[in-house]
């Protein structure tokens, strides 16, 4: 997919693969994310499908449900599947069968202003929810926002809900049900509300409106929750902050355990209509093996697909913080209809309702009913 890796990485991989697999010719075609769902579904139904495709990790269920994706369960041991990041491996596994092979991951961390932390007397990043609230309150003085957290940052909310033992939706038998109205999910939303109140983030928009990197770049925001790559945008906007930005994993409920995070990223799938299944597997095995996982992690600042490879990114503070959190990574409910939930996203509406004073239980019940209806459609 476009921008997943650099041209230089692709060139290195092609050159190396050609040397080690002289009987296989690669034809790599780059695709745009916009409209890719329909394109992949059509390819899977064709008789002349690509041999290997990169797909978003949360899209695997949708494609597997449409049919035409090869079951690679018998390959997991050969690919060190026991060591895969759960947030990548889980979405690729549907009804006990592994269709998607984890390729790379990214997740949110806390990006913070080192100068503002020092001025508040905070010498080390917090490691628990309680300490995070206390430190953010210290930072929230005068013109400084302790944290800029928009009201509809629902991926972050999902992590807080998972920390409490809840979920966005669960499956019982063959039916999915929205579960934002459970006590655990409500506790996650309450923590989000308390944290969000320690800043001036809008209650009715997400991190893109306005772009939170631009807000942080003004220099009076102590923390945002973002992928580490957001720091580059901040420094481009305000070069004076170069070298003054730090990172730490989103804190969990207890010290020593990072908070749960949504794991974004990509899996590799092999269409059943591929004419070269053995060659396709060799490409998957190479891209997900130690050599190219390490190269890609260092080139792209991604989290490798296996926990044992986290050491490959320890030299990069932002990616190291991301890798620490990735061990507690999860994904959205593994339903082929989840994309339809995100299209209207009642979770965002629910969050705004709670943050603007509506009864949390009633708002959660309304959102859960909407999710249940969409997942059952």
Short mmCIF file of C-alpha atoms in Angstrom, two decimals, residues 58-228:
data_model
loop_
_atom_site.label_atom_id
_atom_site.label_comp_id
_atom_site.label_asym_id
_atom_site.label_seq_id
_atom_site.Cartn_x
_atom_site.Cartn_y
_atom_site.Cartn_z
CA UNK A 58 -8.81 -4.82 10.98
CA UNK A 59 -9.93 -5.53 7.40
CA UNK A 60 -9.05 -9.23 7.41
CA UNK A 61 -12.41 -10.33 8.85
CA UNK A 62 -14.25 -8.46 6.12
CA UNK A 63 -12.20 -10.08 3.36
CA UNK A 64 -12.30 -13.55 4.91
CA UNK A 65 -16.10 -13.29 5.14
CA UNK A 66 -16.31 -12.42 1.44
CA UNK A 67 -14.37 -15.59 0.63
CA UNK A 68 -11.28 -16.22 -1.43
CA UNK A 69 -8.56 -15.79 1.24
CA UNK A 70 -6.26 -18.77 1.82
CA UNK A 71 -6.24 -20.37 5.27
CA UNK A 72 -2.61 -20.21 6.47
CA UNK A 73 -3.14 -21.83 9.87
CA UNK A 74 -0.70 -24.65 9.10
CA UNK A 75 2.03 -22.07 8.42
CA UNK A 76 1.89 -20.26 11.76
CA UNK A 77 4.46 -22.40 13.54
CA UNK A 78 6.95 -21.96 10.70
CA UNK A 79 6.37 -18.19 10.93
CA UNK A 80 6.91 -18.04 14.74
CA UNK A 81 3.22 -17.37 15.28
CA UNK A 82 3.40 -17.95 19.04
CA UNK A 83 5.45 -14.73 19.28
CA UNK A 84 3.20 -12.49 17.15
CA UNK A 85 1.81 -9.27 18.57
CA UNK A 86 -1.75 -10.01 19.71
CA UNK A 87 -3.11 -6.82 18.13
CA UNK A 88 -1.96 -8.04 14.71
CA UNK A 89 -2.45 -11.79 15.07
CA UNK A 90 -5.94 -11.58 16.56
CA UNK A 91 -7.64 -9.71 13.71
CA UNK A 92 -6.06 -12.11 11.20
CA UNK A 93 -7.64 -15.12 12.90
CA UNK A 94 -11.32 -15.79 12.23
CA UNK A 95 -13.19 -18.78 13.65
CA UNK A 96 -9.92 -20.44 14.62
CA UNK A 97 -8.30 -20.05 11.20
CA UNK A 98 -5.35 -17.75 10.48
CA UNK A 99 -5.97 -15.84 7.26
CA UNK A 100 -3.82 -12.76 7.90
CA UNK A 101 -0.10 -12.97 8.67
CA UNK A 102 1.12 -10.03 10.82
CA UNK A 103 3.48 -7.68 8.96
CA UNK A 104 3.97 -4.48 10.97
CA UNK A 105 2.31 -2.49 13.73
CA UNK A 106 1.94 1.02 15.11
CA UNK A 107 0.15 2.28 18.18
CA UNK A 108 -0.29 5.42 20.24
CA UNK A 109 2.02 6.63 23.01
CA UNK A 110 2.12 9.75 25.14
CA UNK A 111 4.12 12.50 23.44
CA UNK A 112 5.24 15.09 26.00
CA UNK A 113 7.04 18.41 26.34
CA UNK A 114 10.17 17.79 28.43
CA UNK A 115 10.53 21.44 29.44
CA UNK A 116 6.98 21.64 30.81
CA UNK A 117 7.47 18.40 32.75
CA UNK A 118 10.70 19.76 34.27
CA UNK A 119 9.04 23.05 35.21
CA UNK A 120 6.33 21.11 37.03
CA UNK A 121 8.96 19.13 38.94
CA UNK A 122 8.09 15.83 37.24
CA UNK A 123 11.35 13.91 36.86
CA UNK A 124 9.99 10.65 35.42
CA UNK A 125 6.92 9.82 33.33
CA UNK A 126 3.96 8.33 35.19
CA UNK A 127 3.39 4.58 35.00
CA UNK A 128 -0.12 4.22 36.46
CA UNK A 129 -3.51 5.80 35.82
CA UNK A 130 -3.49 7.42 39.26
CA UNK A 131 -0.01 8.92 38.82
CA UNK A 132 -0.93 10.08 35.31
CA UNK A 133 -3.94 11.99 36.59
CA UNK A 134 -1.89 13.51 39.43
CA UNK A 135 0.97 14.60 37.16
CA UNK A 136 -1.39 15.99 34.54
CA UNK A 137 -3.11 18.05 37.24
CA UNK A 138 0.29 19.49 38.23
CA UNK A 139 0.98 20.37 34.60
CA UNK A 140 -2.40 22.00 34.14
CA UNK A 141 -1.42 25.39 35.57
CA UNK A 142 -1.81 28.89 34.18
CA UNK A 143 -1.65 28.95 30.41
CA UNK A 144 -0.37 25.36 30.22
CA UNK A 145 -2.70 22.52 29.32
CA UNK A 146 -1.79 19.37 31.22
CA UNK A 147 -2.98 17.35 28.24
CA UNK A 148 -4.69 18.09 24.95
CA UNK A 149 -7.20 15.26 24.54
CA UNK A 150 -10.03 15.77 22.03
CA UNK A 151 -13.38 14.45 23.09
CA UNK A 152 -13.73 11.91 20.29
CA UNK A 153 -10.37 10.12 20.39
CA UNK A 154 -12.15 6.77 20.48
CA UNK A 155 -9.09 4.57 19.86
CA UNK A 156 -7.66 5.91 23.12
CA UNK A 157 -10.98 5.28 24.86
CA UNK A 158 -10.90 1.68 23.63
CA UNK A 159 -7.60 1.16 25.47
CA UNK A 160 -9.05 2.50 28.72
CA UNK A 161 -12.08 0.21 28.32
CA UNK A 162 -9.82 -2.81 27.73
CA UNK A 163 -7.80 -1.90 30.82
CA UNK A 164 -11.00 -2.21 32.84
CA UNK A 165 -11.82 -5.60 31.36
CA UNK A 166 -14.50 -4.34 28.99
CA UNK A 167 -14.83 -4.17 25.21
CA UNK A 168 -16.56 -2.20 22.47
CA UNK A 169 -18.57 -5.25 21.40
CA UNK A 170 -18.54 -8.97 22.12
CA UNK A 171 -19.67 -12.08 20.30
CA UNK A 172 -21.85 -14.74 21.90
CA UNK A 173 -22.52 -17.70 19.68
CA UNK A 174 -23.01 -16.21 16.23
CA UNK A 175 -24.27 -12.81 17.37
CA UNK A 176 -22.42 -9.58 18.12
CA UNK A 177 -23.57 -7.12 20.77
CA UNK A 178 -22.40 -3.58 21.58
CA UNK A 179 -21.05 -3.46 25.14
CA UNK A 180 -20.30 0.18 25.93
CA UNK A 181 -22.97 0.00 28.63
CA UNK A 182 -21.20 -2.61 30.78
CA UNK A 183 -19.75 -1.49 34.14
CA UNK A 184 -16.23 -2.08 32.84
CA UNK A 185 -16.73 0.00 29.70
CA UNK A 186 -18.36 2.77 31.73
CA UNK A 187 -15.34 2.81 34.06
CA UNK A 188 -13.06 3.25 31.04
CA UNK A 189 -15.16 6.19 29.83
CA UNK A 190 -15.08 7.74 33.30
CA UNK A 191 -11.27 7.66 33.30
CA UNK A 192 -11.26 9.27 29.84
CA UNK A 193 -13.59 12.00 31.16
CA UNK A 194 -11.35 12.75 34.14
CA UNK A 195 -8.22 12.90 32.00
CA UNK A 196 -9.83 14.99 29.26
CA UNK A 197 -10.99 17.56 31.83
CA UNK A 198 -7.34 18.38 32.63
CA UNK A 199 -6.95 20.18 29.31
CA UNK A 200 -8.88 22.33 26.87
CA UNK A 201 -9.45 19.80 24.13
CA UNK A 202 -12.73 20.13 22.19
CA UNK A 203 -15.46 17.77 23.31
CA UNK A 204 -17.06 17.37 19.89
CA UNK A 205 -14.18 16.53 17.54
CA UNK A 206 -11.27 14.13 17.17
CA UNK A 207 -7.48 14.53 16.95
CA UNK A 208 -7.66 15.67 13.32
CA UNK A 209 -9.90 18.70 13.89
CA UNK A 210 -7.81 20.70 14.54
CA UNK A 211 -4.66 18.64 13.93
CA UNK A 212 -3.35 17.97 17.43
CA UNK A 213 0.28 18.17 16.30
CA UNK A 214 -0.32 21.83 15.43
CA UNK A 215 -1.90 22.45 18.83
CA UNK A 216 1.05 20.84 20.64
CA UNK A 217 3.52 22.82 18.50
CA UNK A 218 2.39 26.08 20.10
CA UNK A 219 4.42 25.05 23.15
CA UNK A 220 1.78 25.36 25.88
CA UNK A 221 0.53 21.76 25.80
CA UNK A 222 2.30 19.25 28.03
CA UNK A 223 1.00 16.01 26.49
CA UNK A 224 -0.89 14.51 23.58
CA UNK A 225 -1.70 10.88 22.75
CA UNK A 226 -0.36 10.08 19.30
CA UNK A 227 1.79 7.76 17.25
CA UNK A 228 5.44 8.84 17.68
#
